[in-house]
PDB file of C-alpha atoms in Angstrom:
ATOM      1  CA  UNK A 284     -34.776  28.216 120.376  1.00  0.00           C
ATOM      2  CA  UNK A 285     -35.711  31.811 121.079  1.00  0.00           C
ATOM      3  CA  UNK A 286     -35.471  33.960 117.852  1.00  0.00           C
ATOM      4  CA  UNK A 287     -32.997  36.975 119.577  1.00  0.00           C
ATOM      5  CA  UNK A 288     -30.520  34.225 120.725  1.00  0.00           C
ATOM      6  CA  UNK A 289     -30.570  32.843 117.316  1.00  0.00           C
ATOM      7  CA  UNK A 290     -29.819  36.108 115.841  1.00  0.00           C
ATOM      8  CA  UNK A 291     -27.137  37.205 118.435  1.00  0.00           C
ATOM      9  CA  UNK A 292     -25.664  34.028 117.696  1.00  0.00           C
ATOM     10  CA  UNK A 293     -25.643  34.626 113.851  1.00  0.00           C
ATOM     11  CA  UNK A 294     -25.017  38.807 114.437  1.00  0.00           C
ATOM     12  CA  UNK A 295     -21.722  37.599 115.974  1.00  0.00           C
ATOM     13  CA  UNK A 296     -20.421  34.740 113.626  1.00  0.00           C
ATOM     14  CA  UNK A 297     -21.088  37.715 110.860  1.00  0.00           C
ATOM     15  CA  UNK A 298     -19.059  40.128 112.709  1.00  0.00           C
ATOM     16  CA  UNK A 299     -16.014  37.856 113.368  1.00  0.00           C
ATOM     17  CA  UNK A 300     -16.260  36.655 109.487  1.00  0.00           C
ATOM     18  CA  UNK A 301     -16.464  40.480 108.917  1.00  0.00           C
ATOM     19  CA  UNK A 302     -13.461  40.970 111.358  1.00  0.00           C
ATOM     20  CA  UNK A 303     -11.749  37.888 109.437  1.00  0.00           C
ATOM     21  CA  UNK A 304     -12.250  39.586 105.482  1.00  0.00           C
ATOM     22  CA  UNK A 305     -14.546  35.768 105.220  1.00  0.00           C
ATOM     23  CA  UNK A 306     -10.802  34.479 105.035  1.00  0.00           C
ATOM     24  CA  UNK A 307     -10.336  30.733 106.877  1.00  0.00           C
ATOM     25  CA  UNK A 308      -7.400  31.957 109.353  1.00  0.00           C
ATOM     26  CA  UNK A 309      -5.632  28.071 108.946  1.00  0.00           C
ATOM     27  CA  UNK A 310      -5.072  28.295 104.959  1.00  0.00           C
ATOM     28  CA  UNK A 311      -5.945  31.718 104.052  1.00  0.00           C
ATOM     29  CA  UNK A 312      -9.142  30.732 101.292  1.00  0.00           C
ATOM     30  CA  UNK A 313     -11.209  32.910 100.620  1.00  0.00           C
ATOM     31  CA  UNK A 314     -14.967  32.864 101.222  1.00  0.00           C
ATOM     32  CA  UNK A 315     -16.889  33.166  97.948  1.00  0.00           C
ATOM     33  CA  UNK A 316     -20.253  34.291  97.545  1.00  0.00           C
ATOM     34  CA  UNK A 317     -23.143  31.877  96.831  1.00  0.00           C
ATOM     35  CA  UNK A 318     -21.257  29.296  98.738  1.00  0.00           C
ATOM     36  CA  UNK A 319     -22.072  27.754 102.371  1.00  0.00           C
ATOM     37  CA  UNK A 320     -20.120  30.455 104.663  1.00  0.00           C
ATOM     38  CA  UNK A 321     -17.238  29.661 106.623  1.00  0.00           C
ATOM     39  CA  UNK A 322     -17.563  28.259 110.104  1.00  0.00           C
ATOM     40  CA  UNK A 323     -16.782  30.195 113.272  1.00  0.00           C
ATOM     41  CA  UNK A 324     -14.817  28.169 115.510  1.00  0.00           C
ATOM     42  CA  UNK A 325     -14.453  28.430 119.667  1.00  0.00           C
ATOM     43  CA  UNK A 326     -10.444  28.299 119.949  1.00  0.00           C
ATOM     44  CA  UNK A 327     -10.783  27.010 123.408  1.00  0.00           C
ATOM     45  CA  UNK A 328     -12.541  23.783 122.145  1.00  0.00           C
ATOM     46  CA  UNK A 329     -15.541  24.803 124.642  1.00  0.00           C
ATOM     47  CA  UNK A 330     -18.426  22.671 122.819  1.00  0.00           C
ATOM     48  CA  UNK A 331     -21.436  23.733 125.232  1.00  0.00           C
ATOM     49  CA  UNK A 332     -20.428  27.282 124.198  1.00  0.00           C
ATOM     50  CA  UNK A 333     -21.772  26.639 120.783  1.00  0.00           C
ATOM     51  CA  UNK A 334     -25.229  25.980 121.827  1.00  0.00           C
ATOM     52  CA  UNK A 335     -25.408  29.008 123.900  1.00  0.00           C
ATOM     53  CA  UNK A 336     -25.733  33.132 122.907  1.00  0.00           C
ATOM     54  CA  UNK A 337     -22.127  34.025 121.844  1.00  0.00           C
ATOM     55  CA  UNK A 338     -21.782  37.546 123.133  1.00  0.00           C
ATOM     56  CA  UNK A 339     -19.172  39.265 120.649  1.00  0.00           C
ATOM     57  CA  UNK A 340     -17.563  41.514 122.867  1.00  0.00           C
ATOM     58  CA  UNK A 341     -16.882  38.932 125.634  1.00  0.00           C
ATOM     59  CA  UNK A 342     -16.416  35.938 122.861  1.00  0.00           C
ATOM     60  CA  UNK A 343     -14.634  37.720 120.096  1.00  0.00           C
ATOM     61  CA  UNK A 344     -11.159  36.620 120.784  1.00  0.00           C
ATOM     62  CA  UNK A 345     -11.752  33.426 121.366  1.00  0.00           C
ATOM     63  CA  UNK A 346     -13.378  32.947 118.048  1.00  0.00           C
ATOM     64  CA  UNK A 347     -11.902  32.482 114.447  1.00  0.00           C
ATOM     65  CA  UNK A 348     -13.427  32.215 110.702  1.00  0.00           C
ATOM     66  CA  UNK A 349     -12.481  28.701 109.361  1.00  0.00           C
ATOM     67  CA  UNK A 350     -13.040  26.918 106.142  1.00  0.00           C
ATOM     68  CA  UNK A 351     -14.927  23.428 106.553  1.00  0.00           C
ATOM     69  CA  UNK A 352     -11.862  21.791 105.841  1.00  0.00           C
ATOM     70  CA  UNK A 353      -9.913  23.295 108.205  1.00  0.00           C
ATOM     71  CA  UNK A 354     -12.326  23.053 110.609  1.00  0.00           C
ATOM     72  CA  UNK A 355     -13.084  19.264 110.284  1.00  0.00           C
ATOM     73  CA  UNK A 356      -9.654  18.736 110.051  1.00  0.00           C
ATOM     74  CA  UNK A 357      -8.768  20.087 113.483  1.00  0.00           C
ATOM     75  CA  UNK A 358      -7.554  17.389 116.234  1.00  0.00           C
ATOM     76  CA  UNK A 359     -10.423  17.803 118.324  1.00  0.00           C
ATOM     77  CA  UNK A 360     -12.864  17.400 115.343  1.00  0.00           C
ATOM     78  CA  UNK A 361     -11.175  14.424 113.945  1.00  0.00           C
ATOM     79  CA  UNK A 362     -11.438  12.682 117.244  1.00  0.00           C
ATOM     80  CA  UNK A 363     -15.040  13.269 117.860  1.00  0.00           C
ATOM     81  CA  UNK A 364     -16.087  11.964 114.234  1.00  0.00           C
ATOM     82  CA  UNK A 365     -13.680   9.381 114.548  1.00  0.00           C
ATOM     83  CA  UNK A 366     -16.034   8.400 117.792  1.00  0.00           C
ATOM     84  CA  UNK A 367     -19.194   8.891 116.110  1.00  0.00           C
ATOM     85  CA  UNK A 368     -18.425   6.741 113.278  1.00  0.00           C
ATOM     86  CA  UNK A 369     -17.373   4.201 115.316  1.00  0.00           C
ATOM     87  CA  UNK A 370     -20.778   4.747 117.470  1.00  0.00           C
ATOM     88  CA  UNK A 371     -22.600   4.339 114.249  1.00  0.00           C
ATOM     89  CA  UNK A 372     -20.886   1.215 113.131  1.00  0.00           C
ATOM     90  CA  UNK A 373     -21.753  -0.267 116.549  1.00  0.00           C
ATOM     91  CA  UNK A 374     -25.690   0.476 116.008  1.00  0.00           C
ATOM     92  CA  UNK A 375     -25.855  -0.479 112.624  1.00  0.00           C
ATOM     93  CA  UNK A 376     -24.223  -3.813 113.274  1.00  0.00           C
ATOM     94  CA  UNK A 377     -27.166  -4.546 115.760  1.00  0.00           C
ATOM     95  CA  UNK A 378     -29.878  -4.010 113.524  1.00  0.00           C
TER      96      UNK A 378
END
C-alpha cells in the first residue's frame, strides 16, 4: 500500500475519534489510553470503502468511533463472521 494513503486513512480515523471525544457512539465507553483504539466504522455498511483512502471531508458523516464490541456486535458483522466460521469449519473438515 502506498505510505500517503495509509496515512490519510489513519489522519481521518484520528480526526473522527477526535470529533467522537474516543467515545464508542453505541454504549458511550470511553477510550483509554494504552489500549487498542476504537474502530471507525462506515455507517453505510460500504466494505470496499474500507480498503480505499477515506477522504474526511467527503467521508466524515458517514463515519462513527465504535468500541470492538459494538462494532462486532453489529448485524452486518455478526452475519459475515457467522459466514466465515462456517467457511472455516467447511475447510477444516476436509483436511
Amino acid at each position: 500500500m502506498e505510505t500517503w494513503r495509509k496515512e490519510g486513512r489513519e489522519l481521518t480515523r484520528n480526526k473522527i475519534r477526535d470529533r467522537d471525544n474516543n467515545t464508542c457512539q453505541e454504549c458511550k465507553r470511553k477510550w483509554k489510553k494504552g489500549t487498542r483504539r476504537f474502530d471507525v466504522h462506515h455507517k453505510d455498511f460500504k466494505k470496499e470503502k474500507t480498503k480505499q483512502y477515506d477522504h474526511y471531508e467527503k467521508e466524515k458523516n458517514n463515519l462513527v468511533t465504535l468500541c470492538h464490541r459494538c462494532h462486532l456486535n453489529l448485524p452486518q458483522h455478526r452475519k459475515a463472521m457467522s459466514l466465515g466460521q462456517r467457511k472455516n469449519k467447511l475447510i477444516n473438515k476436509d483436511i
